[in-house]
Coordinates of C-alpha atoms in Angstrom, one line a residue:
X6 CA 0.0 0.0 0.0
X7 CA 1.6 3.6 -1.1
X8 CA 2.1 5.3 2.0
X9 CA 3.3 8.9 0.4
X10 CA 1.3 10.9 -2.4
X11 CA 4.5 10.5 -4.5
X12 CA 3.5 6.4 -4.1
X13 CA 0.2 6.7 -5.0
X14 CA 1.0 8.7 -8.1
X15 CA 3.3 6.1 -9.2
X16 CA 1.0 3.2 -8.5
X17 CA -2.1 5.1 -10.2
X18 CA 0.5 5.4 -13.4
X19 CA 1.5 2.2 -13.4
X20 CA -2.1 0.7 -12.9
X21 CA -3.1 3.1 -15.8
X22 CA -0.4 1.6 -18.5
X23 CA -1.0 -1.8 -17.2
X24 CA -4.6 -1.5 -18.0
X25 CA -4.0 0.1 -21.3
X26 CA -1.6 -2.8 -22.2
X27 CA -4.2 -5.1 -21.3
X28 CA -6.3 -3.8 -23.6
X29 CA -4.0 -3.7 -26.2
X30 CA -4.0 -7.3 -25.8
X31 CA -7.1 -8.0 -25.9
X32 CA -7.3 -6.3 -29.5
X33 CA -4.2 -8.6 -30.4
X34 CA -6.1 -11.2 -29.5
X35 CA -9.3 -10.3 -31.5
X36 CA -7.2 -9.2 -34.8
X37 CA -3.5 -11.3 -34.5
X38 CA -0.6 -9.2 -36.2
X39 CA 3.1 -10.0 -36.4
X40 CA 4.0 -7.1 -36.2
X41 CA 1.5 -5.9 -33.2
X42 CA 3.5 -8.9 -31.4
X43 CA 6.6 -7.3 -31.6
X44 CA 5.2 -3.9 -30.9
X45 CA 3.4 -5.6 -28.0
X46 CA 6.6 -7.1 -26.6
X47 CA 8.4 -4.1 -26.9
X48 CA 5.9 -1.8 -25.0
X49 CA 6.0 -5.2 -22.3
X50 CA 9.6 -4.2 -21.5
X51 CA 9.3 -0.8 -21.1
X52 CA 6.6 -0.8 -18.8
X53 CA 8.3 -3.8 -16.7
X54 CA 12.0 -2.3 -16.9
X55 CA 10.3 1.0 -15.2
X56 CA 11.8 2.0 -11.6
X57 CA 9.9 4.0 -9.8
X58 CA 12.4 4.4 -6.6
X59 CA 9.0 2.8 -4.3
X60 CA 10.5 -0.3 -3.2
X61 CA 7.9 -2.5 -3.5
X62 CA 6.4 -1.1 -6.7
X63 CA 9.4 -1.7 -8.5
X64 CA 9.9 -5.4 -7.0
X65 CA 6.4 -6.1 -8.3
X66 CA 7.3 -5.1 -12.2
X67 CA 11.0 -7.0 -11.4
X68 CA 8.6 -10.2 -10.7
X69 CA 6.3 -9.7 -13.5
X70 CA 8.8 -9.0 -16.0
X71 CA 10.8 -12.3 -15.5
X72 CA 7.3 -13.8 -16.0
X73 CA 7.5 -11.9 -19.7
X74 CA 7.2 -15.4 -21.6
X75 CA 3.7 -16.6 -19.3
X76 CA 2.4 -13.5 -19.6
X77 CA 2.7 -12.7 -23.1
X78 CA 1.9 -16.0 -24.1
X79 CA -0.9 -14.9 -25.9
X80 CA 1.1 -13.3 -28.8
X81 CA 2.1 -16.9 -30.1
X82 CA -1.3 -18.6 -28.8
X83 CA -4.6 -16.0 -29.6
X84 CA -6.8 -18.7 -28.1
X85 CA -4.9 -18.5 -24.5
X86 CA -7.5 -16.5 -22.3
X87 CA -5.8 -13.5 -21.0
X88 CA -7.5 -14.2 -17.4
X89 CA -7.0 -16.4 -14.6
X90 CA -10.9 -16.1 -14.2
X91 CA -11.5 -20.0 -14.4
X92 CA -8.2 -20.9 -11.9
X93 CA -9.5 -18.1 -9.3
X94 CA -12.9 -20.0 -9.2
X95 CA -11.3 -23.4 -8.6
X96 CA -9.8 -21.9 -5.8
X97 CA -12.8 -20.6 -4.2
X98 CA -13.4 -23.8 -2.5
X99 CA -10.5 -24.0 -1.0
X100 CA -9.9 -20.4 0.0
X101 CA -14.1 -20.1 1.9
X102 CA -12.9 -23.9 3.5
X103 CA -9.3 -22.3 4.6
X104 CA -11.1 -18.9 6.1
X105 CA -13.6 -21.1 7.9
X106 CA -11.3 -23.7 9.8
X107 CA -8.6 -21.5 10.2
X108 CA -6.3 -23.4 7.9
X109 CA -4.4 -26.5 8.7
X110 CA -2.0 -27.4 11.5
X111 CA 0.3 -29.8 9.8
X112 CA 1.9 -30.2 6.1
X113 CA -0.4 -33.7 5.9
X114 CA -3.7 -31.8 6.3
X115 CA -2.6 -29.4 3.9
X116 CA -2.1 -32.4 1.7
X117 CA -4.9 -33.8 2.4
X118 CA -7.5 -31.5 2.7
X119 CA -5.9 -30.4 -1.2
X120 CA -6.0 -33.5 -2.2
X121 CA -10.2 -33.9 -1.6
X122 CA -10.6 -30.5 -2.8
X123 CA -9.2 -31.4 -5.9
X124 CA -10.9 -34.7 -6.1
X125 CA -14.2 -32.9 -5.2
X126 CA -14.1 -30.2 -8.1
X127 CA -13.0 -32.5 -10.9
X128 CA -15.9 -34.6 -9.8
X129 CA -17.8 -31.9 -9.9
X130 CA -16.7 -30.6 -13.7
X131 CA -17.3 -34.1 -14.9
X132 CA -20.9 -34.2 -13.2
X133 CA -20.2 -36.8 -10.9
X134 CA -21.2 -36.9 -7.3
X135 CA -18.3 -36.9 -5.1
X136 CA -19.6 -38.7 -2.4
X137 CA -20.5 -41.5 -5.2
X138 CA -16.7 -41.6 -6.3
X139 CA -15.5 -41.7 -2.8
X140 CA -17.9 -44.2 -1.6
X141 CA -16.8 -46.6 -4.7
X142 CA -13.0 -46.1 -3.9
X143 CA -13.8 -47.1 -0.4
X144 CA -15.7 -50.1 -1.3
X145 CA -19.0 -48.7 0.6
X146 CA -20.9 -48.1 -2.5
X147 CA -23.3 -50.7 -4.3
X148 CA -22.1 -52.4 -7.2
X149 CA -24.6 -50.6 -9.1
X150 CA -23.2 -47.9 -8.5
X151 CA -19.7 -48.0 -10.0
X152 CA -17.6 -45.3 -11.0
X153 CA -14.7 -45.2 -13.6
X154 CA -11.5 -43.8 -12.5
X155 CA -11.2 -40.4 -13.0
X156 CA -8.9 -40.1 -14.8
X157 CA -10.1 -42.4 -17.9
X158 CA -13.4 -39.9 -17.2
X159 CA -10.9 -37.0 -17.5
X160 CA -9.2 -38.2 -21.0
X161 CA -12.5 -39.3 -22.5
X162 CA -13.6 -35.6 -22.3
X163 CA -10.3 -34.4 -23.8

């Protein structure tokens, strides 16, 4: 958080030319051009090569612009969405579970309680109940109730 006016006014700039870039994207995306790429690259590092003398500003561009290749993946792959959108929502789960339990005490019940998140939403993007999955695994369900492993599930949908 900026703690000087001088702060803030770099932040608000930066934010600005960020957003701007993003944008520019985003019509890269729509209309791919070669040359746009390198245009777009180019405008990349001078934006991310910016010091600002606010410490943790310019650690922040420092850490994005090594990330230049991720983040500009989009110049060699249109069809890569530019947001995280989808990945934030997986997460959800895990973050409202976290916030209500406090978190985990041990590396094992980070593990774990990871582990049956993930289970849980892939079960859930493959319309399957997880309790069904789980109960098969277990050997508690019904035979008429079997369930495929996932992951044959997974690479059928692929």
């Amino acid at each position: 958080m900026p703690a000087t006016p001088g702060q803030v006014k770099h932040v608000d700039t930066l934010r600005e030319l960020v957003w701007h870039f993003y944008k520019a994207l985003k019509a890269y995306q729509r209309r791919p051009d070669p040359r746009a790429a390198r245009g777009l690259q180019a405008r990349f590092d001078r934006i991310f090569s910016l010091r600002t003398g606010y410490g943790d500003l310019d650690k922040l561009l420092l850490r994005l612009g090594r990330r230049k290749d991720e983040l500009l993946r989009v110049l060699e792959r249109p069809e890569t969405p530019l947001h995280t959108n989808a990945s934030e929502r997986d997460l959800r789960g895990l973050v409202i579970k976290r916030k209500i339990s406090g978190g985990t005490v041990s590396r094992n019940g980070r593990q774990a309680r990871d582990s049956m998140l993930g289970l849980m939403k892939t079960c859930q993007k493959l319309g399957l109940s997880f309790w069904h999955y789980l109960g098969d695994r277990l050997g508690i369900n019904d035979e008429d109730h079997a369930v495929a492993p996932l992951a044959s599930m997974v690479a059928a949908r692929a």
